[in-house]
Coordinates of C-alpha atoms and ligand atoms in Angstrom, one line a residue:
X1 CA 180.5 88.4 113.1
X2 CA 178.2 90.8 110.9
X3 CA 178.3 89.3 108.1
X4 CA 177.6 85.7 109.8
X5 CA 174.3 87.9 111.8
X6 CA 173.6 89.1 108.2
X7 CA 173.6 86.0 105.8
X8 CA 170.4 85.0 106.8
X9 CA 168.8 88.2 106.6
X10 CA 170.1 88.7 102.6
X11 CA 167.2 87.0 101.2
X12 CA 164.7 89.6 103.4
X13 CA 167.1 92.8 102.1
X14 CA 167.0 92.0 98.5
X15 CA 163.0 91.2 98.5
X16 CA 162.7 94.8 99.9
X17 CA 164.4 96.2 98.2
X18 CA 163.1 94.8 94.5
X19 CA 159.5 95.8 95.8
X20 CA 160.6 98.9 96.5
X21 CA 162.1 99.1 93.4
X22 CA 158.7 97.4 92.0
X23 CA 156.5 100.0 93.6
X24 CA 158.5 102.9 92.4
X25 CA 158.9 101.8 88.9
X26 CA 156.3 102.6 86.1
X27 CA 156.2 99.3 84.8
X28 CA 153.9 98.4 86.7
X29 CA 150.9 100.3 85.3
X30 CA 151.7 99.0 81.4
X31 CA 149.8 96.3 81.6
X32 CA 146.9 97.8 82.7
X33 CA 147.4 100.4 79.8
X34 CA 148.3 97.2 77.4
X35 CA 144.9 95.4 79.2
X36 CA 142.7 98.8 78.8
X37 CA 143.3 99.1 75.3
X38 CA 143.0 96.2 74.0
X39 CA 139.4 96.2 76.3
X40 CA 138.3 99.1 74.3
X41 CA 139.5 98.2 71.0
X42 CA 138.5 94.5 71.0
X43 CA 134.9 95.7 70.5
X44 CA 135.0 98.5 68.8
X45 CA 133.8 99.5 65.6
X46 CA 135.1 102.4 64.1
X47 CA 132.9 102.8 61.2
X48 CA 129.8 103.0 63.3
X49 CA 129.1 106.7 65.1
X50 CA 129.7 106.3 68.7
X51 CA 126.1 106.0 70.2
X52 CA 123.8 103.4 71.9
X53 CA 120.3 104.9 71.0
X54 CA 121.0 106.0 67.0
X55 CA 118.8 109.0 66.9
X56 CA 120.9 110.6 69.4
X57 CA 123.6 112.9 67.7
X58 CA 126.8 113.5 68.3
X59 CA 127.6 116.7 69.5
X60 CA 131.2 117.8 68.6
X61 CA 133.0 121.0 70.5
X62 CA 134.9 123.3 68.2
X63 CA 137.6 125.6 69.5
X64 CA 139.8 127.8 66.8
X65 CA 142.2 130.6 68.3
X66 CA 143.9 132.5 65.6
X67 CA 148.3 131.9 66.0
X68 CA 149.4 134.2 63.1
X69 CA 148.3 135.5 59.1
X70 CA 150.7 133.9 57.2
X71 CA 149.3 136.2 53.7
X72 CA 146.7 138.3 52.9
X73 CA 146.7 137.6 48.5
X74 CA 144.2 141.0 47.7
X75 CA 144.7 139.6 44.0
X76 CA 143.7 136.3 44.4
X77 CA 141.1 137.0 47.2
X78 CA 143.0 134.7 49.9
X79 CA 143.4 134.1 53.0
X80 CA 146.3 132.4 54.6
X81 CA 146.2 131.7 58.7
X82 CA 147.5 129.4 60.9
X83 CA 144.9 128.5 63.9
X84 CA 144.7 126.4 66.7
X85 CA 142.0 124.0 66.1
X86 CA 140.6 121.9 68.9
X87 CA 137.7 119.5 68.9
X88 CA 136.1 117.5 71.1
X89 CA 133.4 115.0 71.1
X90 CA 132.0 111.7 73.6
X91 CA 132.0 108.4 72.4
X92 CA 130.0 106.6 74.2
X93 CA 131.8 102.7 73.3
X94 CA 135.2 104.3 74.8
X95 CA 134.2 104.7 78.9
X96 CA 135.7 102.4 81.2
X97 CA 135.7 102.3 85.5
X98 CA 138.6 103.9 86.0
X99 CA 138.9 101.7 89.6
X100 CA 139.1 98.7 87.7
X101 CA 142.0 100.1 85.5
X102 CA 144.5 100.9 88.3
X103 CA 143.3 104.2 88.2
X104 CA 143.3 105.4 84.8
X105 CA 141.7 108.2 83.9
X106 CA 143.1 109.3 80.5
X107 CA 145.2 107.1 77.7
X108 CA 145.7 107.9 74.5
X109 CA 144.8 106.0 71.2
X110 CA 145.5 106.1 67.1
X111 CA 143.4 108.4 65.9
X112 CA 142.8 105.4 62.9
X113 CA 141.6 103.1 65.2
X114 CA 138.6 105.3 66.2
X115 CA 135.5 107.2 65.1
X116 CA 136.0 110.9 64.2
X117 CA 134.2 113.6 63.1
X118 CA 134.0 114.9 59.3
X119 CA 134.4 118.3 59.8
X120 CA 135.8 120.9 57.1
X121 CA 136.1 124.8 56.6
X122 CA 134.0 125.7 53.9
X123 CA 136.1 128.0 52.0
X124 CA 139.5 126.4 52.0
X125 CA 140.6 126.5 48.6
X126 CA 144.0 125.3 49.2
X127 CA 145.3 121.8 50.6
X128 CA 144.9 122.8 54.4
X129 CA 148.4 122.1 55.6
X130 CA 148.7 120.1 59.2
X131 CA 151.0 117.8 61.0
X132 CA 149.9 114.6 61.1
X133 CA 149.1 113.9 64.7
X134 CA 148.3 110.2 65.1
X135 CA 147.2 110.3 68.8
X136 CA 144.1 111.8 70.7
X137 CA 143.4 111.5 74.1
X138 CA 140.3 109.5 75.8
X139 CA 139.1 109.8 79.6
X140 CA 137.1 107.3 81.6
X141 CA 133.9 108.6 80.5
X142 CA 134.5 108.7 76.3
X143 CA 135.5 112.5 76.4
X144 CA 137.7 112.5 73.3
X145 CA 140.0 115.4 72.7
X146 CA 141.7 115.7 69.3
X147 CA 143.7 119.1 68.5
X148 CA 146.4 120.4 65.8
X149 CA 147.5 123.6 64.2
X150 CA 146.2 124.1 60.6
X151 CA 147.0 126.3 58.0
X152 CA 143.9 127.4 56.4
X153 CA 144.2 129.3 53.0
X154 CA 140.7 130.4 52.4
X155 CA 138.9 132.4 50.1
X156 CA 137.9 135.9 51.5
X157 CA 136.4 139.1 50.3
X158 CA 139.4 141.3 50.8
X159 CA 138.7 144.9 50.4
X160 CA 141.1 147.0 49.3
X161 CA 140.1 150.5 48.7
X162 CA 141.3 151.5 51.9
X163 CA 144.7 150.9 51.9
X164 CA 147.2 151.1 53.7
X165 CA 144.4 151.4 56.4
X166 CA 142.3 148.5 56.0
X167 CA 140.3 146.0 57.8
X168 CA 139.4 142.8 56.7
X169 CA 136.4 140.7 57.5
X170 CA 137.2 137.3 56.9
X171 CA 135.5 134.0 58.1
X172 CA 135.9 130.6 58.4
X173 CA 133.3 128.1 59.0
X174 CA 133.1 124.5 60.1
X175 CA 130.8 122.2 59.2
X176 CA 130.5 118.8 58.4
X177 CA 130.7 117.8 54.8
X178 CA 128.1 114.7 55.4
X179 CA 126.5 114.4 58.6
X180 CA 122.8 116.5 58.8
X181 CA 122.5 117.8 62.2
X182 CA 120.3 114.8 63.9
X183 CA 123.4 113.1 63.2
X184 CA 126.2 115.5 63.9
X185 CA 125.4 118.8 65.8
X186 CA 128.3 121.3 66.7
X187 CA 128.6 123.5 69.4
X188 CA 131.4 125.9 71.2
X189 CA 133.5 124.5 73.4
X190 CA 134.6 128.1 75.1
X191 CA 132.2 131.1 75.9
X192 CA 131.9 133.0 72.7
X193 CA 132.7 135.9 74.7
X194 CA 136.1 134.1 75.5
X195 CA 136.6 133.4 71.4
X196 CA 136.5 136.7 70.8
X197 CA 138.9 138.2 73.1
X198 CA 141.6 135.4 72.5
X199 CA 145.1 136.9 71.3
X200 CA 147.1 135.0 73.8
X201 CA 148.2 133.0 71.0
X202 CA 148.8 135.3 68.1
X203 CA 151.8 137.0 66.9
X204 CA 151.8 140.4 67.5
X205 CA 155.1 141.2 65.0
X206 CA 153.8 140.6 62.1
X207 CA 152.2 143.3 59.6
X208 CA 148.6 142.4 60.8
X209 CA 146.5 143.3 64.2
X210 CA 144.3 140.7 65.3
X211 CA 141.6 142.8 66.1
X212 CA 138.5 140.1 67.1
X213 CA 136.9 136.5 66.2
X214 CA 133.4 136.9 66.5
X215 CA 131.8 133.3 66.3
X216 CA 128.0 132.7 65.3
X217 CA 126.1 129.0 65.4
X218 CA 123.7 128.4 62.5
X219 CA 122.0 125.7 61.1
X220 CA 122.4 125.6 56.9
X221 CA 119.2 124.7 54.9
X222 CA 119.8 123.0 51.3
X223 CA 118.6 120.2 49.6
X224 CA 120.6 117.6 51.3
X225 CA 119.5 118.5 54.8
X226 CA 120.1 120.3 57.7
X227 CA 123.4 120.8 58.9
X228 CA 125.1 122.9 61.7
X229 CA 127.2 125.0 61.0
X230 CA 129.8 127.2 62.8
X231 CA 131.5 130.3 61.9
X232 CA 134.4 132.4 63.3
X233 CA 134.5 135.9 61.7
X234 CA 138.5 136.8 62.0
X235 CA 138.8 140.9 61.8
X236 CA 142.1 141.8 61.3
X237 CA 143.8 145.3 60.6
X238 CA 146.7 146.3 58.6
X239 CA 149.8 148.0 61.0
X240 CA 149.9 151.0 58.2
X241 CA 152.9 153.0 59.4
X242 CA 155.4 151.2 56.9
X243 CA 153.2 152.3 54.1
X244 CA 153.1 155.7 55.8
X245 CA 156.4 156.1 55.8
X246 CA 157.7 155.0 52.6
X247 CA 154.2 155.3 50.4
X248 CA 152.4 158.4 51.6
X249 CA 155.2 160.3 52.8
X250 CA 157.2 160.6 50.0
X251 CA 154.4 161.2 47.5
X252 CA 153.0 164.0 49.5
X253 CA 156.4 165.5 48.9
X254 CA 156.5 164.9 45.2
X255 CA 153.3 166.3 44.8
X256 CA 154.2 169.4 46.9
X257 CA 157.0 170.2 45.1
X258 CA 155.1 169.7 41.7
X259 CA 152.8 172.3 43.4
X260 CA 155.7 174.7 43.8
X261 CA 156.3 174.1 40.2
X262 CA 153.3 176.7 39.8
X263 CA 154.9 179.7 40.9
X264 CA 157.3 179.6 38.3
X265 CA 156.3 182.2 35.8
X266 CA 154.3 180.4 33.4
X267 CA 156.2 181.6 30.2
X268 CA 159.6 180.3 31.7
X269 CA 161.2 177.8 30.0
X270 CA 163.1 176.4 32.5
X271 CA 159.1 175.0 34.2
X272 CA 158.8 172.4 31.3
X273 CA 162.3 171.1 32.6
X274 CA 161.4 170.9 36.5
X275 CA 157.9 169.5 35.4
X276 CA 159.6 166.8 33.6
X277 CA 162.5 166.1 36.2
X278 CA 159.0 165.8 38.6
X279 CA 156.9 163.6 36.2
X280 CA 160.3 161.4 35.8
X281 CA 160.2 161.3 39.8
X282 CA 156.6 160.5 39.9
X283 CA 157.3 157.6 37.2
X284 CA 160.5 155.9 38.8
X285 CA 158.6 156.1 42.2
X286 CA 155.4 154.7 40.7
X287 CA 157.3 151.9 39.6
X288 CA 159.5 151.3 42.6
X289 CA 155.7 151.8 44.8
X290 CA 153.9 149.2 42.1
X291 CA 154.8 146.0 44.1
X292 CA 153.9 147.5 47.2
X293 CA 150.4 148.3 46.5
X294 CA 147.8 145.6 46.4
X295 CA 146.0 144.9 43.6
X296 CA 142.6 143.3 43.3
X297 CA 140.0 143.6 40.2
X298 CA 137.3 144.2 42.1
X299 CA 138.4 147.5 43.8
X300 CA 141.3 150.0 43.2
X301 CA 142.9 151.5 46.5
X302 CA 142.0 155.0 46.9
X303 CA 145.7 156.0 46.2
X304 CA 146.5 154.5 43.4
X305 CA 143.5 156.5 41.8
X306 CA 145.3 159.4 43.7
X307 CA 148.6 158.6 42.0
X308 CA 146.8 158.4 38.8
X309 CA 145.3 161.9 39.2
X310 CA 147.9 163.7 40.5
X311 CA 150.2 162.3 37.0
X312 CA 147.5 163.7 34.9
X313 CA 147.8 167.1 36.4
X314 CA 151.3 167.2 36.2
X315 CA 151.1 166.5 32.2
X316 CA 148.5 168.3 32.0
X317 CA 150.5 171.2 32.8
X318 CA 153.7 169.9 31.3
X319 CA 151.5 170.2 27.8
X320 CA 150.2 173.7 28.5
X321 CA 153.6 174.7 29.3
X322 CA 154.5 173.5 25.9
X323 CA 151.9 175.0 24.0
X324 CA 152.4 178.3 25.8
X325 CA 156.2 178.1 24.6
X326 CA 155.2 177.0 20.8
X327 CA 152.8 179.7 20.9
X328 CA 155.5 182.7 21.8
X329 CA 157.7 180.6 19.6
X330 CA 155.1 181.3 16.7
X331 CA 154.7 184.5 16.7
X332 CA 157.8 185.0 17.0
X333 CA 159.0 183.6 14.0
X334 CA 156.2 185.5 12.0
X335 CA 157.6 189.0 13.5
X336 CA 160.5 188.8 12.5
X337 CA 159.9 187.3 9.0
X338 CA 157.4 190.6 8.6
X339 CA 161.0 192.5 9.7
X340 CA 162.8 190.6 7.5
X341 CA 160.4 191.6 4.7
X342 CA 160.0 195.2 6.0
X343 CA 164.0 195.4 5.7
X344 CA 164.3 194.8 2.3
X345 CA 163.0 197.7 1.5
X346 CA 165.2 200.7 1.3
X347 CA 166.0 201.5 4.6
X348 CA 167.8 204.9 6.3
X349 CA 170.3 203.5 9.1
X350 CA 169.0 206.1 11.4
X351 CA 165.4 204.5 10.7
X352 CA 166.7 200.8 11.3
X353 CA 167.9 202.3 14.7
X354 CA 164.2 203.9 15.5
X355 CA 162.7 200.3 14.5
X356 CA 162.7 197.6 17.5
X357 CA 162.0 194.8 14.8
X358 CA 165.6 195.4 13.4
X359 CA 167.3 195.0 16.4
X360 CA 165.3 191.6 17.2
X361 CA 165.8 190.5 13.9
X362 CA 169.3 190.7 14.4
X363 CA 172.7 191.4 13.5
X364 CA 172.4 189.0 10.4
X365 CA 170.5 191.2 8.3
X366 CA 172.1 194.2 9.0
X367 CA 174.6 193.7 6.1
X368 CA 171.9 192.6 3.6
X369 CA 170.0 196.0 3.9
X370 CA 173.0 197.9 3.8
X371 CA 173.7 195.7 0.3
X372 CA 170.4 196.9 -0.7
X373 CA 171.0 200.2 0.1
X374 CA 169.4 202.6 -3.3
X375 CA 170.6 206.0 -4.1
X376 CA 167.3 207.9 -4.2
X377 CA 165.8 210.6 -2.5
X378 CA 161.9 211.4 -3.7
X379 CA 159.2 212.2 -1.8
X380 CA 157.3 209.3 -3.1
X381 CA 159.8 206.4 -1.8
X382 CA 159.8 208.5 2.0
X383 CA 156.6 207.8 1.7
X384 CA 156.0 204.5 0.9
X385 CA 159.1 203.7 3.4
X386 CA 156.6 205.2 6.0
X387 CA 153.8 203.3 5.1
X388 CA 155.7 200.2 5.3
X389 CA 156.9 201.4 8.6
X390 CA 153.5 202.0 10.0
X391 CA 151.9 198.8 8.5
X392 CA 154.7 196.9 10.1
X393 CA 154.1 198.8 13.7
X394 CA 150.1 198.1 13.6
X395 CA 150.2 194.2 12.5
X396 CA 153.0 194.1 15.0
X397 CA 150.6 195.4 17.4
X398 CA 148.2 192.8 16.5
X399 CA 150.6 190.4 17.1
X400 CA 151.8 191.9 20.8
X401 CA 148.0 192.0 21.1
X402 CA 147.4 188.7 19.9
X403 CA 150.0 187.5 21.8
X404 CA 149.0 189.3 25.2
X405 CA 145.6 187.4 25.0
X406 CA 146.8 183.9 24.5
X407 CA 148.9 184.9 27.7
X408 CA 146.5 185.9 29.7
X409 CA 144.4 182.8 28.6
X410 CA 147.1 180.4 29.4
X411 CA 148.1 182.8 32.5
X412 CA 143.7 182.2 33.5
X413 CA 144.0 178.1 32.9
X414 CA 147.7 177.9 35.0
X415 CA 145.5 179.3 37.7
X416 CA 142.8 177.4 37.2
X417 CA 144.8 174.4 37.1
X418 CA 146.7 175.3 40.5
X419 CA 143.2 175.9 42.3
X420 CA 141.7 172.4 40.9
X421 CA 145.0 171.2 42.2
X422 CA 145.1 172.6 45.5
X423 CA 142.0 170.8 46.1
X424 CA 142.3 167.5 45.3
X425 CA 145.5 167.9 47.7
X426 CA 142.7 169.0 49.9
X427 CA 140.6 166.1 48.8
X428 CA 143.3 163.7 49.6
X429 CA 144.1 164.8 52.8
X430 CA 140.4 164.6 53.7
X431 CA 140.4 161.2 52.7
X432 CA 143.5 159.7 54.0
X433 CA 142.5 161.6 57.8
X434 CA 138.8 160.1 58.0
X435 CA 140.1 156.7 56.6
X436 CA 142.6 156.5 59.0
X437 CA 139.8 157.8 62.0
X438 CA 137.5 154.8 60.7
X439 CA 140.9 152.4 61.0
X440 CA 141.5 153.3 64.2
X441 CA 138.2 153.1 65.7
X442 CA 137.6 149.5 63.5
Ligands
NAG501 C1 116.3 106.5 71.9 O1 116.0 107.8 72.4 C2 114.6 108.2 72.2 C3 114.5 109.6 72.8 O2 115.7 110.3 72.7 C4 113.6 107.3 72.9 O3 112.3 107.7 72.6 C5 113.9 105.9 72.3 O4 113.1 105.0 73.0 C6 115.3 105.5 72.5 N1 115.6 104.2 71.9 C7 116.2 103.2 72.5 C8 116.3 101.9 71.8 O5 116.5 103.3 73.7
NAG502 C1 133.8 100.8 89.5 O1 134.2 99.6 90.0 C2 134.2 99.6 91.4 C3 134.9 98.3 91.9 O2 134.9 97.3 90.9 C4 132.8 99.6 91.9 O3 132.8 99.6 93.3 C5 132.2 100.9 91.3 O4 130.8 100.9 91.7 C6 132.3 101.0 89.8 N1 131.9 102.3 89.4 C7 131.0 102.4 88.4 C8 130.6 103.8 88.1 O5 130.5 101.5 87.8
NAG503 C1 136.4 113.7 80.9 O1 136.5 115.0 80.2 C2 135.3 115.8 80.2 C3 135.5 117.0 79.5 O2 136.7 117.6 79.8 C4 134.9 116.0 81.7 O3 133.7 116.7 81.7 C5 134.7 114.7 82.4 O4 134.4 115.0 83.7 C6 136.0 113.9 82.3 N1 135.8 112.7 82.9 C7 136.6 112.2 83.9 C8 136.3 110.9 84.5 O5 137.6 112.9 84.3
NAG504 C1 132.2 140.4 59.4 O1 131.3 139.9 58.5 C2 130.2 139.2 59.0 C3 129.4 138.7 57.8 O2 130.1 138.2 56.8 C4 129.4 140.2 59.9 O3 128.3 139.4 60.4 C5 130.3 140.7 60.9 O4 129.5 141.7 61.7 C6 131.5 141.4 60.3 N1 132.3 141.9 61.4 C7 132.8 143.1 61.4 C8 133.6 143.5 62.6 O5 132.6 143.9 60.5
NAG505 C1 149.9 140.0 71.7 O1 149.3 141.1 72.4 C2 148.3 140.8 73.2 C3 147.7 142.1 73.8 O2 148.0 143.1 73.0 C4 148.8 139.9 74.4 O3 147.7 139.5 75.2 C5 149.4 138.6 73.7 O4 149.9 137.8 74.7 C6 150.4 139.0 72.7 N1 150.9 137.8 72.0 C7 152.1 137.3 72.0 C8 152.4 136.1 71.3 O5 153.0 138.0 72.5

């Protein structure tokens, strides 16, 4: 009995339902889409700048924020980033009545098929890496909005005297490479306030601090023109504790126990080894440290010149340590060749025992003068034996003499040395606290 009620109802059911179905469906707004654009393109000429009266320009709206530095190259002078790039510009050929278009207010179109800006960084010196984006987006009334991350690698004045507490000033600025400003005039699409403050989108993990991105609008005078130009100053600042830790640290040590190295008595031996085991430390740790500093041939970081002066000390005093020893070593050798000498001379046991130089010479001669032992007993051999014997005691006390004032020379330059060391430790430390006061207020 339903189903007879029903039958003639079926044709009603299923034409609600389809429009319902109709209705809910997107499908419905393609062709106006489809219709839309082919409206706008039909027309349009995309070699010709988008406005009616020609001596109007074109203003284009520039927006960078700063996602992460990718490498800071101090020997090549580069920058790498990756930005956020944003512009956005009215074309005055793409507005439609949005009533007329079932209510479209923004579609999207191949950025081939349109007009667009020419606008570059001026210091790239690398092929500026970007997706290829192949779509921008339009509105009623010709707003066109075209974004996409870059990778900029630019040329920059890196400084890097400082290091590891730096602060580099590097900018980036947009301009267009043809267009003279009646044609093509830039301006900011944000508050510059807002551009300067932006770090939503940067990556704080990485070795580098986005500290600010000042932005300035200028126009450029040359030959060819006037053209607008706009630049974004990107501050950034070096995260230095990793170079604390294994750059500083450790050579404060080295050089503190090379300082320790000074109150070993100068005429000990075993200084020359602990001066080399340090200048061997300070070599191997040089080398390991090489990659880690950054090199540049305009400026030398502060301390690698400290490096270099703290290894001159250290042979400086490695080479008076040696002299010191050769000199001892000298006049050592000339004493007891003078004893050797004295000795062949006849020679009383008892007087050997009296005479120091015998007993420095050494056991070896002892049988020698007893070979050359002569049987005689004047007075004039006593006497010459006691001439010897007091010729031998004055040059040797020339030579103890002699020997005390290259001592107390050497003993005079060891301190003079430790003082001049003392303060370029003090130096350093001066210099690495107010560079790392003007880091932390940069
Ligand atoms: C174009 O604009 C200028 C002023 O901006 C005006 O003087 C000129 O008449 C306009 N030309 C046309 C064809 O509308
Ligand atoms: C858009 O079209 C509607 C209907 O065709 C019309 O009433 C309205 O005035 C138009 N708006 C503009 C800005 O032309
Ligand atoms: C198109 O976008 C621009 C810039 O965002 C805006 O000022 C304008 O009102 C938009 N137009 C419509 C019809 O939404
Ligand atoms: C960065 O350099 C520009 C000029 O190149 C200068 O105007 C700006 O003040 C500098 N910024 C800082 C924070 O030093
Ligand atoms: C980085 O830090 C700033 C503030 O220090 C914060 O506003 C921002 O969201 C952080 N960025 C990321 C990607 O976490």
């Amino acid at each position: 009995i339903l189903a007879g009620v029903m039958a003639p109802l079926w044709p009603f059911v299923l034409a609600a339902a389809s429009g319902i179905l109709a209705i809910g469906m997107p499908h419905s707004r393609s062709p106006a889409l489809h219709h839309l654009t082919k409206q706008l393109l039909q027309t349009y000429r995309k070699e010709v700048r988008p406005v009616h009266n020609w001596t109007q320009a074109t203003t284009v709206y520039l927006d960078v924020s700063v996602h992460a530095v990718l490498d800071v190259d101090t020997q090549n002078q580069k920058l790498k980033t990756s930005i956020w790039y944003r512009e956005v510009w009215d074309d005055e050929f793409l507005s439609w009545n949005s009533s007329m278009f079932d209510e479209i207010r923004e579609i999207s179109l191949p950025l081939s098929a349109i007009w667009a800006p020419d606008i570059i960084i001026n210091e790239y010196v690398d092929i500026e890496r970007s997706p290829d984006l192949p779509y921008v987006y339009v509105n009623s009334s010709g707003t066109i909005k075209h974004s996409k991350p870059i990778q900029v690698v630019s040329a920059c004045n890196l400084e890097t005297y400082a290091f590891p507490f730096d602060v580099q000033n590097c900018s980036l600025t947009f301009s267009s490479i043809l267009h003279t400003v009646e044609d093509v005039d830039l301006a900011f699409l944000r508050s510059t306030e807002d551009i300067t403050h932006d770090q939503k989108a940067f990556l704080n993990d990485s070795e580098w601090e986005l500290l600010s991105v000042s932005s300035t609008y200028s126009i450029l005078q040359n030959s060819a023109g006037d053209f607008a130009q706009i630049q974004f100053n990107v501050v950034i600042r070096r995260h230095p504790l990793v170079y604390v830790v294994s750059l500083l640290i450790p050579s404060i040590f080295l050089m503190l126990v090379d300082l320790g190295s000074f109150y070993l008595p100068p005429t000990c031996q075993a200084r020359i080894l602990f001066k080399t085991s340090v200048l061997v430390g300070y070599t191997v740790f040089r080398v390991n440290m090489s990659d880690e500093v950054p090199r540049s041939a305009g400026s030398t970081p502060l301390i690698g010149v400290f490096f270099t002066v703290c290894m001159a000390f250290l042979v400086l005093s490695l080479s008076k340590s040696i002299l010191l020893v050769k000199f001892l070593y000298d006049e050592r050798c000339s004493q007891q060749e003078q004893t050797l000498l004295c000795l062949r001379g006849d020679m009383d046991t008892n007087q050997r025992q009296m005479d120091p130089g015998a007993q420095l010479a050494g056991v070896t001669e002892s049988p020698v003068c007893q070979e050359d032992q002569a049987p005689s007993g004047t007075l004039k051999e006593v006497w010459s034996q006691l001439r010897s014997i007091s010729s031998y005691f004055q040059t040797q006390d020339q030579v103890d003499r002699q020997e005390l004032g290259w001592l107390a020379l050497l003993e005079r330059f060891d301190r003079l040395l430790f003082q001049s060391y003392l303060i370029v430790l003090g130096l350093y430390a001066v210099t690495l606290c107010s560079l790392w006061v003007s880091w932390s207020g940069g």
